[in-house]
Amino acid sequence: MAHGPSEEEPDTSESRTAREQTAESGPSPYVPAGKSVAELTIKAVAIGLALNVVMLTANMYLGMRSGMTISASIPAAVISMGLFYGLRQAGIGGTILENNIVQTMTSAGEALAAGVIFTIAGVTFLDQPIDIVNTAIVAILGGLLGVLFMIPMRRYLIVDKHEELPYPEGTACADVLEAGSRGDEGVKLISFGFLVSFVYMWLASGMAAFRTTIQTAFSAGETDGFAIGGDFTPALIGVGYIIGPRIAGYVFGGGLIAWMMLIPLLITGGFVPESAADAALMTQADAVWDEYIRYVGAGAMIVGGFYAVLSMRGTIADALGTAVAEIRGSGAAATGERKRTQRDLPMKVVVVGAVLIALALVAVPQVQVGLLGGVIAVIAAFLFVAVSAYLVGVVGSSSNPVSGMAVATILIAALALRSTGVSDPVVVLVTASVVAIAAAVAGDTSQDLKTGYLLGATPRNQQIAQVIGIAISALFAGWVLYFFHQAYGIGSETIPAPQAGMMALISEGVLTGTAQWGMILIGAVFAFVLILMDVPVLPFAVGIYLPITLATPIFLGGLLRAGIDRYVARKDDEDGSLAEHTTSRGRIVAAGLITGEAIMGIVIGALYITGIGNAEGAPFPLGLGGQTQTILGVVAVVALVGLFVASVLRNAPDAADR
């Protein structure tokens, strides 16, 4: 935890300079701070912008169809590596830091897409049209808030908390880029992981050869509604391996409390929506989770978010002190004394930019949130930027509950606006949109900054690249959303947009007084108990909010990490070099698993957009029965785990051989 200046060391510009110069004592970056390497070039920006629009379009479609988006950083890095390889063959070089800029810009489109489709798309459920200009303005304001508010938190989350927050996609992306740059066995490892994951997901999603989701519900005595299962995809298992067993266990623990305690109690007590009352237990459990448990998770995240910001009070105070020092013209940042790898965008830009965005939220007619809505949006954005940036460091961008943060914002905004006589749920949705987009972008930015930290990139260049990427994404977002609504109809069977529908429903529910405040209170009390027990709140809250099918494969990945580490520890010598070697191999293979699934997600999305596979879900289904698919799914998971473990331990030297 960061702390403010102590009494023994006044917070002078000299002491602050000393802290800045000694803060980065973590791992040695791939590119040393004293070395100048091509980074934010025209070539990198051009490639990044092209990939940005592609990922924006693919993720908006996939998100509205399935309710989840894919992390774009790793696939963007892989695609960029291929493009730069082709350019090198033509005599045009490219550096590892240019690759990093490309993936930074590309992932901005994916992040902004998540915020837009989870909130702004909800206006269609309120019988309102998609406003292209309104969408662009809200998207760019929210996206810029996400980048700006992340800047003062970078040193605390990325540098100071390096060992505590692994940032799985950011770390994996750095492994990908380093492996490609070195050209050693790392390329073979990540290629193996990529190929296994790519084929696995093609068989599952492209041909419906087996089911990745295996789940069941059961009764115990007179209590109904116990549910367990998992969506055993390579990416989620890879994320679990990277974050490790401790954090994965917290997420899984939250899922167990929700699905093995709260849901059975509610079903037994008769809290089952009428539409699912006569359905199977699994359907009832899903309905109760959707109707009630999400509110419990949202309540826990609200308290956890406030506690996270309170825990970062020293960092916030230090950031404000740095801003004051820069304005006065003193301190390392103002005098240019920081190392290249420590240089962020000036704090003057952060402060002035945040003020201008706050004014725009109130003054620009297309935004329509008013003074109170603007104040709520900025404050909530600051809060959930911190929460999102912390959470993705724990569970990764793919499991970042942006929709949960949007729900929390809707609850707060709708309650406040209702007290002033506002009855239009669209105003509430737009307010939440700013926050959701800021939170999604902040999570993505923090992953990219982690990659840059490990590679030795210049944070300022990455932040500029992120701003450029957000600007182009925002300009296209409204048009893409409008196109899909005209082509398929948002809320249709093809693109049901489940989160957007839920946001619209909650907005109306709060304004009409039908929201589940009791469940929110339960989540808040639960979070307070966890704080008193000194247990991380946010990973547990994420576990409650997410389906158990996401928490289980993450936990499986964590267990694989624990098992492999224990096996290696018995063979290791005192210097721990074998354990370090094996952990590095595992992370690279896990990065390949994440990459393969992400790329396949883009392929499937492109096929859907062209109209292939919309009728039956898979583009080329084999026509197998449900029971056969389930059995083959179990076999596939076992094979996936076996291949992963074998690849990590293969050719690992014994202590006696070294």
XYZ file of C-alpha atoms in Angstrom, residues 113-634:
522
model
C -15.944 -1.023 -27.775
C -16.698 -2.757 -24.467
C -17.828 0.449 -22.784
C -19.978 1.492 -25.743
C -21.835 -1.772 -26.305
C -22.460 -2.393 -22.607
C -24.122 0.991 -22.063
C -24.819 3.283 -25.031
C -26.356 0.407 -26.976
C -28.954 0.214 -24.201
C -30.814 3.246 -25.587
C -32.285 0.977 -28.267
C -34.062 -1.009 -25.514
C -35.624 2.296 -24.454
C -36.957 2.851 -27.985
C -34.371 5.518 -28.759
C -32.274 5.635 -31.969
C -28.490 5.360 -32.119
C -27.120 8.899 -32.267
C -23.766 8.754 -34.073
C -22.554 12.176 -32.934
C -23.666 11.606 -29.349
C -21.893 8.240 -29.274
C -18.651 9.731 -30.604
C -18.645 12.589 -28.079
C -19.453 10.403 -25.072
C -16.903 7.796 -26.188
C -14.045 10.228 -26.602
C -14.778 12.041 -23.318
C -14.999 8.790 -21.376
C -11.945 7.328 -23.097
C -9.800 10.374 -22.394
C -10.865 10.331 -18.745
C -9.706 6.712 -18.568
C -6.237 7.566 -19.859
C -5.818 10.782 -17.868
C -6.947 9.342 -14.537
C -4.667 6.331 -15.020
C -1.533 8.470 -15.400
C -1.090 9.483 -11.725
C -1.767 5.877 -10.655
C 0.788 4.285 -12.974
C 3.743 4.370 -10.612
C 1.794 2.871 -7.708
C -0.006 0.104 -9.645
C 2.560 -0.771 -12.309
C 5.868 -0.099 -10.544
C 5.361 -0.192 -6.770
C 2.915 -3.113 -6.924
C 4.864 -5.052 -9.556
C 5.112 -8.247 -7.509
C 1.530 -8.080 -6.186
C -0.280 -7.253 -9.433
C 0.801 -9.532 -12.305
C -1.375 -7.916 -15.029
C -1.696 -11.257 -16.896
C -2.347 -9.948 -20.410
C 0.264 -7.203 -20.041
C 2.866 -9.672 -18.789
C 1.921 -12.207 -21.445
C 2.140 -9.548 -24.134
C 5.648 -8.625 -22.988
C 6.582 -12.313 -23.139
C 5.178 -12.502 -26.668
C 7.150 -9.503 -27.890
C 10.352 -10.597 -26.165
C 10.042 -14.132 -27.512
C 9.557 -12.801 -31.030
C 12.478 -10.423 -30.642
C 14.855 -13.067 -29.261
C 13.953 -15.705 -31.805
C 14.903 -18.496 -29.370
C 12.847 -21.337 -27.876
C 10.310 -18.762 -26.708
C 9.002 -18.529 -30.277
C 8.471 -22.286 -30.362
C 6.717 -22.255 -26.983
C 4.328 -19.438 -27.815
C 3.701 -20.907 -31.271
C 2.829 -24.241 -29.664
C 0.415 -22.585 -27.223
C -1.092 -20.525 -30.031
C -1.607 -23.537 -32.289
C -3.170 -25.664 -29.542
C -5.553 -22.875 -28.538
C -6.392 -21.924 -32.121
C -7.309 -25.497 -33.078
C -9.122 -26.067 -29.769
C -11.369 -23.037 -30.233
C -11.945 -23.755 -33.921
C -13.190 -27.237 -33.079
C -15.350 -25.834 -30.261
C -16.666 -22.586 -31.765
C -16.177 -23.125 -35.473
C -17.360 -26.724 -35.805
C -19.277 -27.344 -32.537
C -17.262 -30.563 -32.086
C -17.436 -30.252 -28.302
C -18.686 -27.923 -25.599
C -16.282 -25.723 -23.701
C -18.932 -24.981 -21.069
C -19.593 -27.919 -18.737
C -21.955 -27.209 -15.858
C -24.591 -28.827 -13.710
C -27.080 -28.001 -10.970
C -28.117 -30.326 -8.139
C -30.018 -30.555 -4.879
C -28.757 -31.409 -1.387
C -31.549 -32.624 0.856
C -34.384 -30.137 0.648
C -32.163 -27.366 -0.720
C -32.239 -26.780 -4.477
C -30.121 -24.710 -6.784
C -26.500 -25.675 -6.110
C -24.610 -25.072 -9.359
C -21.053 -25.650 -10.486
C -19.321 -25.684 -13.848
C -16.803 -23.997 -16.044
C -16.220 -22.529 -19.478
C -12.926 -24.335 -19.995
C -11.303 -22.268 -22.715
C -7.529 -21.993 -23.208
C -7.461 -18.240 -22.537
C -9.141 -18.459 -19.129
C -6.877 -21.324 -18.049
C -3.876 -19.322 -19.273
C -5.001 -16.265 -17.301
C -5.340 -18.425 -14.181
C -1.815 -19.759 -14.618
C -0.360 -16.276 -15.004
C -2.128 -14.730 -11.992
C -1.304 -17.726 -9.799
C -3.235 -19.826 -7.267
C -3.698 -17.175 -4.561
C -5.573 -14.599 -6.617
C -7.360 -17.274 -8.642
C -8.489 -18.802 -5.358
C -10.027 -15.520 -4.190
C -11.993 -15.217 -7.437
C -13.152 -18.823 -7.189
C -14.041 -18.334 -3.520
C -16.385 -15.496 -4.447
C -17.949 -17.716 -7.100
C -18.490 -20.544 -4.622
C -20.182 -18.226 -2.137
C -22.521 -16.985 -4.876
C -23.332 -20.286 -6.556
C -23.068 -22.754 -3.664
C -24.550 -20.584 -0.917
C -26.484 -17.479 -1.982
C -28.262 -18.908 -5.039
C -29.460 -22.106 -3.274
C -30.746 -20.020 -0.342
C -32.660 -17.724 -2.680
C -34.127 -20.586 -4.735
C -35.184 -22.448 -1.604
C -36.756 -19.231 -0.321
C -38.754 -18.831 -3.523
C -36.753 -15.963 -5.033
C -37.009 -17.274 -8.582
C -38.202 -15.088 -11.485
C -41.583 -16.249 -12.790
C -40.142 -16.833 -16.258
C -37.811 -19.524 -14.829
C -39.945 -20.920 -11.995
C -40.870 -24.137 -13.805
C -37.561 -24.576 -15.615
C -34.633 -26.876 -14.800
C -32.429 -26.112 -11.795
C -29.584 -24.808 -13.964
C -31.918 -22.370 -15.657
C -33.277 -21.294 -12.276
C -29.753 -20.772 -10.933
C -28.811 -18.686 -13.975
C -31.980 -16.625 -13.610
C -31.390 -15.974 -9.898
C -27.782 -14.982 -10.610
C -28.920 -12.585 -13.334
C -31.805 -11.131 -11.308
C -30.262 -10.920 -7.827
C -26.646 -12.015 -7.435
C -25.254 -9.445 -9.849
C -26.584 -6.781 -7.512
C -24.765 -8.450 -4.604
C -21.548 -8.344 -6.621
C -22.204 -4.726 -7.587
C -22.707 -3.776 -3.912
C -19.455 -5.493 -2.969
C -17.634 -3.744 -5.802
C -18.930 -0.337 -4.732
C -17.517 -0.798 -1.227
C -14.379 -2.460 -2.576
C -13.896 0.397 -5.013
C -14.139 3.052 -2.323
C -11.768 1.038 -0.138
C -9.283 0.681 -3.030
C -9.272 4.432 -3.565
C -8.882 4.983 0.177
C -5.948 2.565 0.167
C -4.370 4.595 -2.626
C -4.734 7.899 -0.815
C -0.962 8.221 -0.490
C -0.537 7.733 -4.232
C -3.257 10.248 -5.005
C -1.721 12.776 -2.608
C 1.706 12.176 -4.148
C 0.276 12.614 -7.638
C -1.322 15.893 -6.618
C 1.998 16.949 -5.078
C 3.739 16.128 -8.343
C 1.153 18.183 -10.245
C 1.719 21.170 -7.935
C 5.495 20.782 -8.311
C 5.220 20.754 -12.100
C 2.986 23.805 -12.118
C 5.543 25.578 -9.953
C 8.325 24.453 -12.268
C 10.153 22.246 -9.760
C 10.606 18.504 -9.228
C 12.059 15.793 -11.417
C 9.179 15.794 -13.871
C 9.404 19.507 -14.498
C 13.194 19.715 -14.697
C 13.577 16.702 -16.966
C 15.498 14.624 -14.399
C 13.386 11.501 -14.778
C 14.721 8.525 -16.683
C 13.133 7.826 -20.047
C 11.179 4.867 -18.652
C 9.676 7.058 -15.909
C 8.330 9.909 -18.048
C 4.553 10.251 -18.141
C 2.459 12.901 -19.807
C 2.810 16.086 -17.718
C 0.481 16.373 -14.764
C -0.582 19.744 -16.140
C -2.139 17.865 -19.060
C -3.919 15.533 -16.641
C -5.367 18.330 -14.508
C -6.326 20.676 -17.352
C -7.667 17.799 -19.452
C -9.866 16.477 -16.638
C -11.276 19.952 -15.996
C -12.055 20.507 -19.687
C -13.759 17.119 -19.968
C -15.834 17.849 -16.875
C -16.938 21.144 -18.422
C -17.712 19.419 -21.729
C -19.913 16.856 -19.988
C -22.009 19.701 -18.635
C -21.893 22.128 -21.549
C -22.033 19.993 -24.724
C -25.728 19.611 -25.691
C -25.315 16.127 -27.197
C -24.160 14.654 -23.868
C -27.366 15.616 -22.023
C -26.271 14.634 -18.512
C -26.553 18.085 -16.919
C -24.520 19.474 -14.018
C -25.295 16.729 -11.506
C -24.802 13.977 -14.063
C -21.464 15.473 -15.101
C -20.236 15.658 -11.511
C -21.316 12.054 -10.858
C -19.666 10.885 -14.100
C -16.291 12.471 -13.281
C -16.210 11.310 -9.655
C -17.411 7.797 -10.508
C -14.959 7.622 -13.422
C -12.067 8.459 -11.080
C -13.241 5.819 -8.607
C -13.768 3.049 -11.140
C -10.643 3.869 -13.124
C -8.741 2.979 -9.949
C -10.877 -0.124 -9.424
C -10.556 -1.258 -13.047
C -6.806 -0.653 -13.190
C -6.384 -2.696 -10.010
C -8.766 -5.478 -11.050
C -7.165 -6.162 -14.429
C -3.886 -6.469 -12.575
C -5.510 -9.279 -10.605
C -7.735 -11.187 -13.034
C -6.877 -9.753 -16.450
C -8.758 -7.637 -18.964
C -10.934 -10.486 -20.240
C -12.513 -10.848 -16.777
C -12.694 -7.108 -16.031
C -16.317 -6.562 -14.850
C -16.895 -3.276 -16.664
C -20.609 -3.979 -16.766
C -20.574 -4.362 -12.969
C -19.011 -0.927 -12.591
C -21.591 0.443 -15.003
C -24.342 -1.111 -12.866
C -22.881 0.540 -9.766
C -22.777 3.898 -11.575
C -26.349 3.504 -12.782
C -27.498 2.799 -9.242
C -25.718 5.862 -7.859
C -26.590 8.176 -10.749
C -30.225 7.113 -11.002
C -30.748 7.529 -7.270
C -29.183 11.005 -7.283
C -30.927 12.146 -10.456
C -34.244 10.772 -9.298
C -34.040 13.013 -6.220
C -33.834 16.033 -8.536
C -36.883 14.985 -10.541
C -35.088 13.400 -13.518
C -37.159 10.547 -14.930
C -35.421 9.878 -18.252
C -33.389 6.621 -18.100
C -31.390 7.703 -21.168
C -29.708 10.409 -19.059
C -28.702 7.738 -16.553
C -27.376 5.487 -19.318
C -25.252 8.256 -20.837
C -23.818 9.083 -17.408
C -22.941 5.416 -16.903
C -21.510 5.254 -20.426
C -18.838 7.816 -19.595
C -17.816 5.790 -16.544
C -17.943 2.389 -18.271
C -15.817 3.615 -21.169
C -13.331 5.262 -18.794
C -13.072 2.082 -16.709
C -12.616 -0.162 -19.761
C -9.970 2.123 -21.255
C -8.157 2.428 -17.915
C -7.983 -1.347 -17.595
C -6.571 -1.623 -21.086
C -4.146 1.256 -20.528
C -2.797 -0.312 -17.361
C -2.168 -3.632 -19.143
C -0.319 -1.817 -21.924
C 1.713 0.202 -19.425
C 2.681 -3.036 -17.688
C 3.916 -4.384 -21.000
C 5.833 -1.169 -21.569
C 7.303 -1.297 -18.062
C 8.673 -4.797 -18.682
C 9.973 -3.904 -22.147
C 11.477 -0.533 -21.217
C 9.055 1.668 -23.171
C 8.480 5.360 -22.548
C 5.126 5.715 -20.709
C 4.477 9.115 -22.275
C 4.695 7.675 -25.783
C 2.302 4.882 -24.848
C -0.152 7.366 -23.347
C -0.046 9.490 -26.505
C -0.620 6.370 -28.612
C -3.583 5.457 -26.415
C -5.117 8.919 -26.893
C -4.725 8.651 -30.678
C -6.269 5.189 -30.646
C -9.215 6.375 -28.562
C -9.852 9.313 -30.888
C -10.073 7.119 -33.993
C -12.155 4.500 -32.154
C -14.623 7.106 -30.932
C -15.108 8.489 -34.444
C -15.962 5.030 -35.790
C -17.882 3.678 -32.769
C -21.173 5.402 -33.530
C -21.118 4.376 -37.181
C -20.321 0.747 -36.338
C -23.042 0.619 -33.678
C -25.539 2.219 -36.082
C -24.592 -0.268 -38.826
C -25.148 -3.317 -36.631
C -28.459 -1.946 -35.376
C -29.647 -1.369 -38.927
C -28.335 -4.733 -40.152
C -29.503 -7.017 -37.337
C -31.325 -4.949 -34.733
C -29.746 -4.587 -31.303
C -31.655 -6.894 -28.979
C -32.411 -9.397 -31.754
C -31.535 -13.090 -31.648
C -28.390 -12.432 -33.660
C -27.030 -9.660 -31.424
C -29.031 -9.773 -28.174
C -26.658 -7.335 -26.398
C -27.429 -8.765 -22.923
C -25.485 -6.178 -20.905
C -27.064 -3.263 -22.742
C -30.525 -4.655 -22.094
C -29.698 -5.135 -18.427
C -28.429 -1.545 -18.118
C -31.628 -0.189 -19.610
C -33.718 -2.371 -17.309
C -31.807 -1.266 -14.202
C -31.992 2.409 -15.184
C -35.756 2.186 -15.442
C -35.922 0.057 -12.306
C -34.121 2.588 -10.121
C -36.081 5.527 -11.488
C -39.339 3.655 -10.921
C -38.290 2.268 -7.518
C -38.065 -1.439 -8.425
C -34.264 -1.986 -8.089
C -32.855 -4.736 -5.839
C -31.492 -2.525 -3.041
C -31.598 -5.351 -0.525
C -29.155 -7.388 -2.586
C -26.879 -4.387 -2.996
C -26.839 -3.962 0.779
C -25.960 -7.649 1.246
C -22.985 -7.203 -1.081
C -21.861 -4.061 0.724
C -22.026 -5.768 4.148
C -20.178 -8.769 2.771
C -17.413 -6.463 1.490
C -17.103 -4.796 4.909
C -16.664 -8.214 6.536
C -13.909 -9.096 4.056
C -12.152 -5.823 4.799
C -12.264 -6.563 8.522
C -10.777 -10.000 7.805
C -8.008 -8.379 5.733
C -9.092 -10.338 2.651
C -8.840 -8.684 -0.788
C -12.340 -7.442 -1.549
C -12.267 -6.881 -5.287
C -11.205 -10.396 -6.392
C -13.985 -11.855 -4.221
C -16.476 -9.319 -5.561
C -15.492 -10.218 -9.117
C -16.047 -13.886 -8.296
C -19.548 -13.103 -7.018
C -20.435 -10.935 -9.984
C -19.074 -13.199 -12.729
C -20.677 -16.503 -13.706
C -19.134 -19.496 -11.940
C -18.236 -20.767 -15.401
C -15.563 -18.053 -15.658
C -14.184 -18.385 -12.121
C -13.688 -22.161 -12.373
C -11.274 -22.290 -15.353
C -9.290 -19.398 -13.884
C -8.963 -21.417 -10.678
C -7.929 -24.468 -12.695
C -5.129 -22.426 -14.243
C -4.056 -21.324 -10.765
C -4.023 -24.939 -9.576
C -1.860 -25.910 -12.549
C 0.605 -23.189 -11.556
C 0.651 -24.417 -7.949
C 1.084 -28.060 -8.963
C 3.877 -27.356 -11.434
C 5.656 -25.070 -8.970
C 5.479 -27.720 -6.228
C 6.735 -30.432 -8.569
C 9.650 -28.286 -9.688
C 10.465 -27.205 -6.125
C 11.239 -30.812 -5.214
C 13.843 -30.962 -7.993
C 15.250 -27.448 -7.665
C 18.471 -26.432 -5.987
C 19.021 -23.487 -3.651
C 19.301 -20.770 -6.281
C 15.794 -21.410 -7.602
C 16.920 -21.245 -11.236
C 14.882 -24.284 -12.278
C 11.703 -22.780 -10.818
C 12.374 -19.487 -12.593
C 13.035 -21.320 -15.867
C 9.823 -23.338 -15.593
C 7.698 -20.332 -14.597
C 8.985 -18.418 -17.617
C 8.148 -21.320 -19.935
C 4.677 -21.597 -18.436
C 3.952 -17.909 -18.889
C 5.024 -18.008 -22.520
C 2.856 -21.050 -23.279
C -0.047 -19.416 -21.407
C 0.448 -16.294 -23.513
C 0.155 -18.492 -26.588
C -3.104 -19.974 -25.283
C -4.551 -16.484 -24.748
C -3.367 -15.363 -28.178
C -4.772 -18.353 -30.042
C -8.245 -17.953 -28.560
C -8.251 -14.209 -29.167
C -7.280 -14.613 -32.822
C -9.889 -17.345 -33.288
C -12.455 -14.996 -31.728
C -11.677 -12.496 -34.467
C -11.962 -15.188 -37.147
C -15.345 -16.372 -35.853
C -16.504 -12.752 -35.559
C -15.517 -12.066 -39.163
C -17.449 -15.146 -40.304
C -20.511 -14.005 -38.365
C -20.314 -10.544 -39.908
C -20.302 -12.094 -43.377
C -23.431 -14.053 -42.438
C -21.810 -17.472 -42.008
C -22.988 -19.425 -38.998
C -25.658 -17.053 -37.703
C -28.400 -19.685 -37.795
C -26.809 -22.425 -35.673
C -24.119 -20.469 -33.839
C -21.079 -22.270 -35.280
C -20.020 -21.490 -38.870
C -19.520 -25.164 -39.815
C -21.306 -27.363 -37.233
C -20.730 -31.126 -37.284
C -24.241 -31.822 -36.032
C -23.218 -33.820 -32.942
C -25.667 -34.414 -30.106
C -25.499 -32.517 -26.836
C -24.359 -35.475 -24.716
C -21.645 -36.352 -27.211
C -20.446 -32.742 -27.215
C -20.268 -32.752 -23.406
C -18.252 -35.992 -23.261
C -15.883 -34.755 -25.942
C -15.628 -31.457 -24.031
C -14.330 -33.285 -20.950
